[in-house]
CSV table of C-alpha atoms in Angstrom, one decimal:
chain,number,residue,atom,x,y,z
A,143,MET,CA,73.4,114.8,29.6
A,144,MET,CA,70.8,112.0,28.2
A,145,HIS,CA,67.3,111.6,29.9
A,146,ARG,CA,65.7,114.7,28.2
A,147,LYS,CA,68.1,115.7,25.4
A,148,ALA,CA,67.8,112.0,24.1
A,149,ALA,CA,64.1,111.8,24.6
A,150,ALA,CA,64.3,114.2,22.0
A,151,VAL,CA,67.2,113.9,20.3
A,152,LEU,CA,70.9,112.9,20.6
A,153,SER,CA,73.8,111.8,18.5
A,154,VAL,CA,76.8,109.8,18.6
A,155,ALA,CA,80.1,110.0,16.5
A,156,ALA,CA,82.8,112.6,16.0
A,157,LEU,CA,85.3,114.9,14.1
A,158,ALA,CA,86.8,116.7,11.1
A,159,THR,CA,89.6,116.6,9.9
A,160,GLY,CA,91.1,119.6,8.2
A,161,LEU,CA,94.0,120.2,9.1
A,162,LEU,CA,94.8,123.8,8.6
A,163,THR,CA,96.0,126.0,10.8
A,164,ALA,CA,94.7,128.7,13.2
A,165,PRO,CA,94.2,131.9,11.9
A,166,ALA,CA,97.7,134.3,12.5
A,167,GLU,CA,95.7,136.9,14.5
A,168,VAL,CA,94.3,133.9,16.5
A,169,ALA,CA,96.9,132.5,19.7
A,170,ALA,CA,96.3,129.4,21.1
A,171,LEU,CA,97.0,128.3,24.4
A,172,PRO,CA,100.0,126.2,25.0
A,173,ALA,CA,99.8,122.4,26.0
A,174,GLY,CA,100.5,121.6,29.5
A,175,VAL,CA,103.3,120.0,31.4
A,176,THR,CA,103.2,116.1,31.1
A,177,ALA,CA,103.5,114.7,34.4
A,178,THR,CA,106.2,111.9,35.6
A,179,THR,CA,105.3,108.6,36.8
A,180,SER,CA,108.1,106.4,38.4
A,181,ARG,CA,107.2,102.9,39.8
A,182,TYR,CA,109.1,101.0,42.5
A,183,GLU,CA,108.6,97.3,43.1
A,184,ALA,CA,107.8,96.1,46.4
A,185,GLU,CA,110.5,93.2,45.4
A,186,THR,CA,113.3,94.7,44.6
A,187,ALA,CA,116.0,96.5,46.6
A,188,PRO,CA,115.7,99.5,47.7
A,189,ALA,CA,112.2,99.1,48.8
A,190,VAL,CA,112.4,96.7,51.9
A,191,CYS,CA,109.1,94.2,52.3
A,192,ASP,CA,108.4,93.2,56.1
A,193,GLY,CA,107.5,89.7,55.3
A,194,ALA,CA,108.3,87.5,52.2
A,195,VAL,CA,109.1,88.3,48.4
A,196,ALA,CA,106.6,86.1,46.8
A,197,SER,CA,105.9,85.3,42.9
A,198,ASN,CA,103.2,82.1,43.7
A,199,HIS,CA,99.9,84.5,42.9
A,200,ALA,CA,99.9,85.5,39.0
A,201,GLY,CA,99.1,89.1,37.6
A,202,TYR,CA,102.0,90.6,39.9
A,203,SER,CA,104.9,93.4,37.5
A,204,GLY,CA,108.6,92.4,37.9
A,205,SER,CA,109.7,89.1,39.8
A,206,GLY,CA,107.2,88.5,42.6
A,207,PHE,CA,105.3,90.3,45.2
A,208,CYS,CA,105.7,91.4,49.0
A,209,ASP,CA,103.6,89.4,50.8
A,210,SER,CA,103.9,90.5,54.9
A,211,SER,CA,103.6,89.3,58.2
A,212,ASN,CA,100.0,89.4,59.5
A,213,ALA,CA,100.5,91.7,62.0
A,214,VAL,CA,100.1,95.1,63.1
A,215,GLY,CA,101.8,97.4,62.0
A,216,SER,CA,104.2,94.7,59.1
A,217,ALA,CA,105.0,97.4,56.5
A,218,VAL,CA,106.4,97.5,53.3
A,219,ALA,CA,109.1,100.5,52.7
A,220,PHE,CA,110.1,102.6,49.4
A,221,THR,CA,113.1,105.1,48.9
A,222,VAL,CA,111.5,107.3,46.2
A,223,ASN,CA,113.3,110.7,44.8
A,224,ALA,CA,111.7,114.1,43.7
A,225,THR,CA,113.4,116.2,41.2
A,226,THR,CA,112.4,119.0,43.3
A,227,ALA,CA,110.0,119.5,45.9
A,228,GLY,CA,105.6,119.3,45.6
A,229,THR,CA,102.8,117.5,45.6
A,230,ALA,CA,102.6,114.0,44.5
A,231,THR,CA,100.2,110.9,44.0
A,232,LEU,CA,101.0,107.4,45.3
A,233,ALA,CA,99.6,104.5,43.6
A,234,PHE,CA,99.4,101.1,45.8
A,235,ARG,CA,98.8,98.3,43.5
A,236,TYR,CA,97.7,95.5,45.9
A,237,ALA,CA,95.9,92.0,46.0
A,238,ASN,CA,94.0,91.1,48.7
A,239,GLY,CA,91.8,87.8,48.7
A,240,SER,CA,91.0,87.3,52.4
A,241,GLY,CA,87.7,89.0,52.3
A,242,SER,CA,87.9,91.7,54.6
A,243,ASN,CA,89.6,95.0,54.0
A,244,ARG,CA,93.2,95.3,55.2
A,245,PRO,CA,93.8,99.0,55.8
A,246,GLY,CA,97.5,101.0,56.0
A,247,ASP,CA,99.4,104.1,57.5
A,248,VAL,CA,100.5,105.6,54.5
A,249,SER,CA,103.6,107.6,56.0
A,250,VAL,CA,106.6,109.5,54.2
A,251,ASN,CA,109.6,110.4,55.5
A,252,GLY,CA,108.3,109.9,59.0
A,253,THR,CA,105.0,111.7,59.2
A,254,VAL,CA,101.3,109.7,58.6
A,255,ALA,CA,100.1,110.7,55.7
A,256,GLN,CA,96.9,108.6,55.2
A,257,ALA,CA,95.5,107.2,58.0
A,258,GLY,CA,94.3,104.0,57.7
A,259,MET,CA,93.5,103.7,53.7
A,260,ALA,CA,91.3,100.7,53.1
A,261,PHE,CA,92.8,98.1,51.2
A,262,GLU,CA,89.7,95.8,51.0
A,263,ALA,CA,89.2,92.9,49.7
A,264,THR,CA,90.0,92.3,45.4
A,265,SER,CA,87.7,88.9,45.6
A,266,GLY,CA,91.1,86.9,44.5
A,267,TRP,CA,95.3,86.8,45.3
A,268,THR,CA,95.0,87.1,41.4
A,269,THR,CA,92.8,90.2,41.7
A,270,TRP,CA,95.0,93.3,41.6
A,271,ALA,CA,93.9,96.8,42.0
A,272,THR,CA,95.4,100.2,43.2
A,273,ARG,CA,94.8,102.8,46.0
A,274,THR,CA,96.1,106.4,45.6
A,275,VAL,CA,96.6,109.0,47.9
A,276,SER,CA,97.9,112.8,47.3
A,277,VAL,CA,101.1,113.2,49.5
A,278,GLN,CA,103.8,116.2,49.7
A,279,LEU,CA,106.7,115.1,48.9
A,280,ARG,CA,110.5,117.2,49.4
A,281,ALA,CA,113.3,117.4,46.8
A,282,GLY,CA,115.5,114.1,46.7
A,283,ALA,CA,115.2,111.2,48.4
A,284,ASN,CA,111.9,110.5,50.7
A,285,ALA,CA,111.2,107.4,52.9
A,286,VAL,CA,107.8,105.5,51.9
A,287,ARG,CA,106.1,103.2,54.1
A,288,LEU,CA,102.6,101.6,54.1
A,289,ALA,CA,102.2,99.9,57.4
A,290,ALA,CA,99.1,97.5,58.5
A,291,THR,CA,96.6,98.5,61.6
A,292,THR,CA,94.7,95.1,61.9
A,293,ALA,CA,96.2,92.1,62.7
A,294,GLY,CA,96.0,90.9,59.0
A,295,GLY,CA,98.8,92.3,58.5
A,296,LEU,CA,98.3,94.0,54.3
A,297,GLY,CA,96.9,92.3,51.3
A,298,ASN,CA,99.9,91.9,48.9
A,299,ILE,CA,101.7,94.8,47.7
A,300,ASP,CA,103.0,94.4,43.8
A,301,TYR,CA,104.8,97.9,43.3
A,302,LEU,CA,104.3,101.6,44.2
A,303,GLU,CA,103.8,104.6,41.3
A,304,VAL,CA,104.9,108.2,42.1
A,305,THR,CA,103.3,110.0,39.9
A,306,THR,CA,104.6,114.1,39.9
A,307,GLY,CA,104.3,117.0,37.8
A,308,GLU,CA,100.5,117.5,37.6
A,309,VAL,CA,100.5,120.5,39.7
A,310,ALA,CA,102.4,122.0,37.1
A,311,ASP,CA,99.6,121.6,34.5
A,312,ASP,CA,96.9,124.0,34.7
A,313,PRO,CA,93.8,122.6,36.9
A,314,ILE,CA,91.0,124.1,34.7
A,315,MET,CA,89.1,122.1,33.2
A,316,ARG,CA,87.7,124.4,30.1
A,317,GLY,CA,86.6,121.5,28.2
A,318,ALA,CA,84.4,120.1,24.8
A,319,ASP,CA,82.5,117.3,24.4
A,320,VAL,CA,83.1,117.0,20.9
A,321,SER,CA,81.3,113.1,20.5
A,322,THR,CA,79.4,113.5,17.4
A,323,LEU,CA,83.0,115.2,15.6
A,324,GLN,CA,84.4,112.1,13.9
A,325,ARG,CA,81.2,111.6,12.2
A,326,ALA,CA,81.2,115.6,11.2
A,327,GLY,CA,84.8,115.2,9.4
A,328,ASP,CA,83.6,111.7,7.8
A,329,LEU,CA,80.9,113.6,6.0
A,330,GLY,CA,82.9,116.7,5.1
A,331,THR,CA,81.1,119.2,7.8
A,332,LYS,CA,83.2,122.4,7.6
A,333,PHE,CA,84.1,124.7,10.6
A,334,TYR,CA,85.6,128.5,10.5
A,335,TYR,CA,85.9,131.2,13.0
A,336,ALA,CA,83.9,133.8,13.6
A,337,ASN,CA,86.2,136.0,10.7
A,338,GLY,CA,85.2,133.4,8.7
A,339,THR,CA,88.2,131.6,8.0
A,340,GLN,CA,88.0,127.8,7.8
A,341,GLY,CA,89.9,126.0,10.0
A,342,ASP,CA,90.5,122.2,11.5
A,343,PRO,CA,87.6,122.4,14.5
A,344,LEU,CA,89.6,121.6,17.0
A,345,ASP,CA,91.9,124.9,16.2
A,346,ILE,CA,88.8,126.9,16.6
A,347,LEU,CA,87.9,125.5,20.3
A,348,LYS,CA,91.0,125.4,21.5
A,349,ALA,CA,91.3,129.2,19.8
A,350,ALA,CA,88.3,130.0,22.4
A,351,GLY,CA,89.6,128.5,25.2
A,352,VAL,CA,89.4,124.8,25.5
A,353,ASN,CA,92.1,122.6,26.9
A,354,TYR,CA,90.7,119.4,27.4
A,355,ILE,CA,88.2,116.7,24.8
A,356,ARG,CA,85.4,114.4,26.1
A,357,LEU,CA,84.5,111.8,24.0
A,358,ARG,CA,82.1,109.0,25.1
A,359,ILE,CA,82.1,105.1,24.3
A,360,TRP,CA,79.8,102.7,24.1
A,361,ASN,CA,80.8,99.3,23.2
A,362,ASN,CA,79.2,98.1,20.0
A,363,PRO,CA,76.6,100.5,18.4
A,364,ARG,CA,75.2,99.9,15.3
A,365,SER,CA,76.0,103.4,14.1
A,366,GLY,CA,80.0,102.2,14.0
A,367,TYR,CA,80.9,105.3,15.8
A,368,ASN,CA,81.9,106.1,19.5
A,369,ASN,CA,83.5,102.8,20.1
A,370,LYS,CA,86.1,101.4,20.8
A,371,ALA,CA,88.6,102.0,17.8
A,372,LYS,CA,87.2,105.0,17.1
A,373,VAL,CA,88.0,106.5,19.8
A,374,LEU,CA,91.4,105.3,19.9
A,375,GLU,CA,91.5,106.5,15.8
A,376,TYR,CA,90.5,110.5,17.2
A,377,ALA,CA,92.7,110.6,20.6
A,378,ARG,CA,95.4,110.2,18.3
A,379,ILE,CA,93.9,113.8,17.1
A,380,VAL,CA,93.3,115.4,19.9
A,381,LYS,CA,96.7,114.2,22.4
A,382,ALA,CA,98.7,115.2,18.7
A,383,LYS,CA,96.8,118.5,19.3
A,384,GLY,CA,98.3,119.3,22.6
A,385,LEU,CA,94.9,118.5,24.7
A,386,LYS,CA,93.7,116.8,27.5
A,387,LEU,CA,91.7,113.6,27.3
A,388,MET,CA,88.5,112.3,28.9
A,389,VAL,CA,87.0,108.6,27.7
A,390,ASP,CA,83.0,108.9,29.4
A,391,PHE,CA,81.8,105.2,29.3
A,392,HIS,CA,78.1,104.9,29.0
A,393,TYR,CA,78.6,100.5,29.4
A,394,SER,CA,76.0,100.1,27.2
A,395,ASP,CA,75.9,99.9,22.8
A,396,THR,CA,73.7,103.0,23.0
A,397,TRP,CA,72.7,106.4,25.5
A,398,ALA,CA,72.9,105.9,28.6
A,399,ASP,CA,71.5,108.5,31.3
A,400,PRO,CA,69.5,109.0,34.2
A,401,GLY,CA,66.2,107.4,32.2
A,402,LYS,CA,68.5,104.6,30.5
A,403,GLN,CA,71.1,102.7,31.4
A,404,TYR,CA,71.6,99.4,29.2
A,405,LYS,CA,73.6,96.7,29.4
A,406,PRO,CA,75.4,96.5,25.9
A,407,ALA,CA,73.9,93.0,24.5
A,408,ALA,CA,77.5,90.6,24.8
A,409,TRP,CA,76.7,91.7,28.4
A,410,ALA,CA,72.5,90.8,28.2
A,411,GLY,CA,72.6,87.9,30.7
A,412,HIS,CA,75.0,88.5,33.0
A,413,GLY,CA,74.4,89.0,37.2
A,414,ILE,CA,76.8,91.6,39.3
A,415,GLY,CA,79.7,89.2,39.5
A,416,GLN,CA,80.6,88.6,35.9
A,417,LEU,CA,79.1,92.2,35.3
A,418,GLN,CA,81.9,93.2,38.0
A,419,THR,CA,84.6,91.7,35.8
A,420,ASP,CA,82.5,92.8,32.5
A,421,VAL,CA,83.3,96.6,33.5
A,422,TYR,CA,87.1,96.2,34.7
A,423,ASN,CA,87.7,94.2,31.8
A,424,TYR,CA,86.2,96.6,29.0
A,425,THR,CA,87.3,99.8,30.9
A,426,TYR,CA,91.2,98.5,30.8
A,427,ASP,CA,91.5,96.5,27.7
A,428,VAL,CA,90.1,100.5,26.4
A,429,CYS,CA,92.7,102.3,28.9
A,430,THR,CA,95.1,100.4,28.2
A,431,SER,CA,95.1,100.0,24.1
A,432,LEU,CA,95.2,104.0,24.6
A,433,LYS,CA,97.9,103.9,26.5
A,434,ALA,CA,100.4,102.0,24.1
A,435,GLN,CA,99.2,104.2,21.3
A,436,GLY,CA,100.9,107.2,23.4
A,437,THR,CA,97.6,108.7,23.7
A,438,THR,CA,96.7,107.7,27.8
A,439,PRO,CA,93.7,109.0,28.9
A,440,ASP,CA,94.4,112.4,31.0
A,441,SER,CA,90.6,110.9,33.2
A,442,VAL,CA,87.8,108.4,31.8
A,443,GLN,CA,84.1,108.9,33.4
A,444,ILE,CA,82.8,105.3,35.0
A,445,GLY,CA,79.0,105.2,33.9
A,446,ASN,CA,77.5,108.7,32.6
A,447,GLU,CA,74.6,110.3,34.6
A,448,ILE,CA,74.5,107.4,37.0
A,449,HIS,CA,72.5,108.6,39.9
A,450,ASN,CA,69.9,106.8,38.9
A,451,GLY,CA,72.8,103.6,38.7
A,452,MET,CA,73.9,101.8,35.6
A,453,LEU,CA,73.6,98.4,34.1
A,454,TRP,CA,70.4,98.2,35.3
A,455,GLU,CA,68.7,96.0,36.7
A,456,GLU,CA,71.0,94.8,38.4
A,457,GLY,CA,73.2,98.1,38.8
A,458,ARG,CA,70.1,100.1,39.9
A,459,VAL,CA,69.6,102.4,42.9
A,460,ARG,CA,66.3,102.1,43.4
A,461,ASN,CA,67.6,98.9,44.9
A,462,GLY,CA,70.8,99.9,46.7
A,463,TYR,CA,74.1,100.9,46.2
A,464,GLY,CA,76.0,97.9,46.5
A,465,ASN,CA,75.8,96.6,43.2
A,466,LEU,CA,76.3,100.5,41.9
A,467,ALA,CA,79.6,100.4,44.0
A,468,LEU,CA,81.1,96.8,43.0
A,469,LEU,CA,80.9,98.1,39.0
A,470,LEU,CA,82.1,101.7,40.5
A,471,LYS,CA,85.0,99.3,41.8
A,472,ALA,CA,85.8,97.7,39.2
A,473,GLY,CA,86.2,100.4,36.8
A,474,TYR,CA,88.0,102.5,39.2
A,475,ASN,CA,90.4,99.8,40.1
A,476,ALA,CA,91.2,98.5,36.0
A,477,THR,CA,91.3,103.0,35.0
A,478,LYS,CA,94.1,103.4,37.9
A,479,ALA,CA,96.2,99.4,37.4
A,480,CYS,CA,95.9,100.9,33.8
A,481,ASN,CA,97.3,104.4,35.3
A,482,SER,CA,98.1,105.4,38.4
A,483,ALA,CA,97.9,109.5,37.1
A,484,THR,CA,94.5,108.4,35.6
A,485,LYS,CA,92.1,110.9,37.1
A,486,VAL,CA,88.7,108.9,37.6
A,487,ILE,CA,85.3,111.0,37.9
A,488,ILE,CA,81.8,109.7,38.7
A,489,HIS,CA,79.2,112.2,37.3
A,490,THR,CA,75.8,112.4,38.2
A,491,ALA,CA,73.3,114.6,37.2
A,492,ASN,CA,70.6,115.1,39.4
A,493,VAL,CA,71.8,119.1,40.5
A,494,GLU,CA,68.1,120.5,41.0
A,495,SER,CA,67.3,117.9,44.0
A,496,GLY,CA,71.1,118.3,44.9
A,497,ALA,CA,73.6,115.2,45.0
A,498,ARG,CA,74.0,114.4,48.8
A,499,GLY,CA,72.6,111.3,49.1
A,500,PHE,CA,73.9,109.8,46.1
A,501,TYR,CA,77.5,110.6,46.8
A,502,ASP,CA,76.7,109.6,50.1
A,503,GLY,CA,75.2,106.1,49.2
A,504,ILE,CA,78.5,105.1,46.7
A,505,ARG,CA,81.3,106.5,50.2
A,506,ALA,CA,79.0,104.7,52.8
A,507,GLN,CA,79.9,101.7,51.0
A,508,GLY,CA,83.9,102.6,50.1
A,509,VAL,CA,83.6,103.8,46.6
A,510,GLN,CA,86.7,105.6,45.7
A,511,TRP,CA,87.2,108.6,43.2
A,512,ASP,CA,88.9,111.9,42.1
A,513,VAL,CA,86.6,113.8,40.3
A,514,THR,CA,83.3,115.1,41.4
A,515,ALA,CA,81.3,115.6,37.9
A,516,LEU,CA,77.9,117.1,38.0
A,517,SER,CA,75.6,118.5,35.2
A,518,TYR,CA,73.9,122.1,34.5
A,519,TYR,CA,71.3,123.1,32.2
A,520,CYS,CA,69.8,126.0,33.6
A,521,TYR,CA,66.5,125.0,31.8
A,522,TRP,CA,66.6,121.9,34.0
A,523,HIS,CA,68.7,122.4,36.5
A,524,GLY,CA,67.8,125.3,38.4
A,525,THR,CA,69.6,128.5,39.1
A,526,LEU,CA,72.7,130.2,38.6
A,527,SER,CA,72.9,130.5,42.7
A,528,HIS,CA,71.6,126.8,43.5
A,529,MET,CA,73.9,125.1,41.6
A,530,ALA,CA,76.7,127.4,43.4
A,531,GLY,CA,75.7,125.6,46.6
A,532,VAL,CA,75.5,122.2,45.1
A,533,VAL,CA,78.9,123.2,43.9
A,534,SER,CA,80.5,124.6,47.3
A,535,ASP,CA,78.3,121.4,48.8
A,536,MET,CA,79.9,118.7,46.7
A,537,LYS,CA,83.6,120.3,47.0
A,538,SER,CA,83.4,120.9,51.0
A,539,ARG,CA,81.9,117.0,51.7
A,540,TYR,CA,83.9,114.9,50.1
A,541,GLY,CA,87.2,116.7,49.4
A,542,LYS,CA,87.6,116.6,45.3
A,543,PRO,CA,87.7,118.6,43.0
A,544,VAL,CA,83.9,119.1,41.4
A,545,ILE,CA,83.0,120.1,37.7
A,546,LEU,CA,80.3,120.6,35.2
A,547,ALA,CA,80.7,117.8,32.6
A,548,GLU,CA,78.0,118.8,30.6
A,549,THR,CA,76.2,122.5,30.1
A,550,ALA,CA,75.4,124.6,27.3
A,551,TYR,CA,72.3,127.2,26.1
A,552,PRO,CA,71.2,127.9,23.0
A,553,PHE,CA,72.1,130.3,20.1
A,554,THR,CA,68.2,130.9,18.2
A,555,THR,CA,65.3,129.2,18.0
A,556,ALA,CA,65.8,127.9,14.5
A,557,ASN,CA,64.6,124.8,13.6
A,558,TYR,CA,67.5,123.1,10.8
A,559,ASP,CA,66.5,119.9,10.1
A,560,HIS,CA,63.6,117.8,10.4
A,561,THR,CA,63.8,116.6,13.9
A,562,GLY,CA,62.5,119.3,16.7
A,563,ASN,CA,64.7,120.9,18.7
A,564,VAL,CA,65.4,119.9,22.7
A,565,ILE,CA,65.0,123.3,23.5
A,566,THR,CA,62.4,125.7,21.9
A,567,SER,CA,61.9,128.5,23.6
A,568,SER,CA,63.4,132.0,22.8
A,569,GLN,CA,64.1,132.2,26.9
A,570,PRO,CA,65.4,129.7,28.2
A,571,CYS,CA,66.2,130.9,30.7
A,572,ALA,CA,65.6,134.4,33.0
A,573,GLY,CA,68.0,137.0,31.0
A,574,TYR,CA,69.7,135.0,28.4
A,575,PRO,CA,67.8,135.1,25.3
A,576,ALA,CA,68.0,132.0,23.1
A,577,THR,CA,70.6,134.2,20.8
A,578,GLN,CA,74.7,134.1,19.9
A,579,ALA,CA,74.7,137.2,22.4
A,580,GLY,CA,72.4,135.2,25.3
A,581,GLN,CA,74.4,132.4,24.8
A,582,GLN,CA,77.5,133.8,25.1
A,583,ALA,CA,76.4,135.5,28.8
A,584,ASN,CA,74.6,132.1,29.5
A,585,PHE,CA,77.6,130.3,29.1
A,586,ALA,CA,79.8,133.1,30.7
A,587,ALA,CA,77.4,133.0,33.6
A,588,VAL,CA,77.9,129.1,34.5
A,589,GLN,CA,81.4,129.0,34.4
A,590,ASN,CA,82.5,132.1,36.3
A,591,THR,CA,79.5,130.7,39.3
A,592,SER,CA,80.7,127.5,39.1
A,593,ARG,CA,84.6,128.6,39.7
A,594,ASN,CA,83.3,131.1,42.3
A,595,ALA,CA,81.9,128.0,44.1
A,596,GLY,CA,84.4,126.0,43.5
A,597,ALA,CA,85.0,124.5,40.8
A,598,SER,CA,87.6,123.4,38.7
A,599,GLY,CA,85.8,122.9,35.5
A,600,VAL,CA,83.6,122.9,32.6
A,601,PHE,CA,82.5,121.3,29.8
A,602,TRP,CA,80.0,122.1,26.7
A,603,TRP,CA,78.1,119.3,25.6
A,604,GLU,CA,78.3,119.1,22.2
A,605,PRO,CA,79.3,122.4,20.2
A,606,THR,CA,80.6,121.1,17.6
A,607,TRP,CA,77.4,119.7,16.5
A,608,HIS,CA,76.3,122.0,14.2
A,609,ALA,CA,73.3,121.0,11.2
A,610,ALA,CA,75.1,122.2,7.8
A,611,VAL,CA,75.2,118.4,6.7
A,612,PRO,CA,72.5,115.7,7.4
A,613,GLY,CA,73.4,112.3,7.6
A,614,ASN,CA,74.7,112.9,11.0
A,615,GLY,CA,71.9,112.0,13.4
A,616,TRP,CA,71.0,111.4,17.6
A,617,ASP,CA,70.1,107.3,17.1
A,618,PRO,CA,73.1,105.2,16.9
A,619,ALA,CA,70.6,102.9,15.3
A,620,ASP,CA,69.7,105.2,12.2
A,621,ILE,CA,72.1,107.8,12.1
A,622,ASN,CA,71.7,108.5,8.4
A,623,ASN,CA,68.0,109.4,10.1
A,624,SER,CA,67.4,110.1,12.7
A,625,GLY,CA,68.5,113.9,13.2
A,626,ASN,CA,70.0,116.5,15.0
A,627,GLY,CA,68.0,117.9,18.1
A,628,TRP,CA,70.8,119.3,19.3
A,629,GLU,CA,72.4,122.3,16.5
A,630,ASN,CA,70.6,125.4,18.0
A,631,GLN,CA,72.5,124.7,21.3
A,632,ALA,CA,76.4,124.3,19.6
A,633,VAL,CA,78.7,127.0,19.1
A,634,PHE,CA,79.0,127.1,15.4
A,635,ASP,CA,75.7,128.7,13.1
A,636,ARG,CA,74.1,126.4,10.5
A,637,THR,CA,77.1,127.7,8.1
A,638,GLY,CA,79.3,126.3,10.4
A,639,ARG,CA,80.8,129.8,11.7
A,640,LEU,CA,81.6,130.2,15.5
A,641,ASN,CA,79.6,132.4,17.8
A,642,PRO,CA,82.0,135.3,18.0
A,643,ASN,CA,82.2,136.0,21.4
A,644,ILE,CA,82.1,132.1,22.4
A,645,ARG,CA,84.9,131.8,25.4
A,646,TRP,CA,86.2,129.2,27.8
A,647,LEU,CA,87.9,131.4,30.7
A,648,PRO,CA,90.8,131.1,32.2
């Protein structure tokens, strides 16, 4: 969240680095199965290029690329091997400097799996992008063919990446955004299991059911936290715990949310053309840096709560969806160029008024995404039943997994620092008092209601941001003194002890 949150308080940071293990009586969840990705170069046998193998446009992988004939039916074919039958993600890397869409039919073993998949213009023959589709493979060899459906033929095809194994992973995202935790650790903040035993906060959360960590990233925040270097550092800790990683790109030096989407200072004078390049290069750089150190993100958010757009004024929605779509495509393409299996999430916060207008708007512009994400705080976004209706509508309308990327609820009305709490009511939502029991009951209801409506996961926003140690304030320009208005919505009390009943449900 941020439009209401930051209006009152909100912060930066990320990790307490103690290495204590969980008590024996608390069982941590097993790590998920890792997906396997194989690359098949289009210019190399056994791939068959219906055209010329070329190398006249920079940026390709291997020794060249397939420059197919300009004709309906011109194709590139691959022989793909799968250890077992099951679902796989096909990712075609391509360049299209023609200025117009060059669609193609994707066939697997002679059957069309995706008709007319869009391969839109990439602004130049040296600008490479990726298109993905999920298919079923049989065990052993599979014939994958991409064939042009228009007289323009295909774009230049660099390679095909095939990712298998995701189906063996836990499909439910039981998440926590712990972006202030690294600062908490640097300040010496302590965390405790419900029984009073001190522990590493990630171990405590994992024992409570968490399997996914969300970290926001700012371009150049004055605090020195939540920047690229800090995210890279903490990603190693997250992955070492067997947890999955979501990176939440704000594309700003400070909070980005529905009420403010400020450009980072380094991009301040850039127009829409340069901003596309900025988004692509920054996203690709962060993702590939994470990948190089063995902590490839499992998912990324292209923008944070962006139903009013991002990188204002150029990307503001009130000016139409065209410019925003260009920015979202740049982020999507950069992510897939880094790692085709990384899921691209687009996140909004307008559940109270539904979300069709926004997602219809970007879909009409040809934007691709993998996961639809919503913020849901009952005190801002309405009843559980209303939320369920929006989740169900999003899933059926767009055919993609839906998650609640943010939720939270207070356990007290008490304020433990000089900054007022964002939520002060003793019963912010009907039936759920601001007590530890009320907090647990609300979270369970949010999880169960959204899951019954078809959601694939729920993330608690800043469950570790308690106020036992000062200096972890909401303002990146004054982190030492700005305070924490979210302390009563952490799942740890002011002493750092976990709410004994809080659980991320399987």
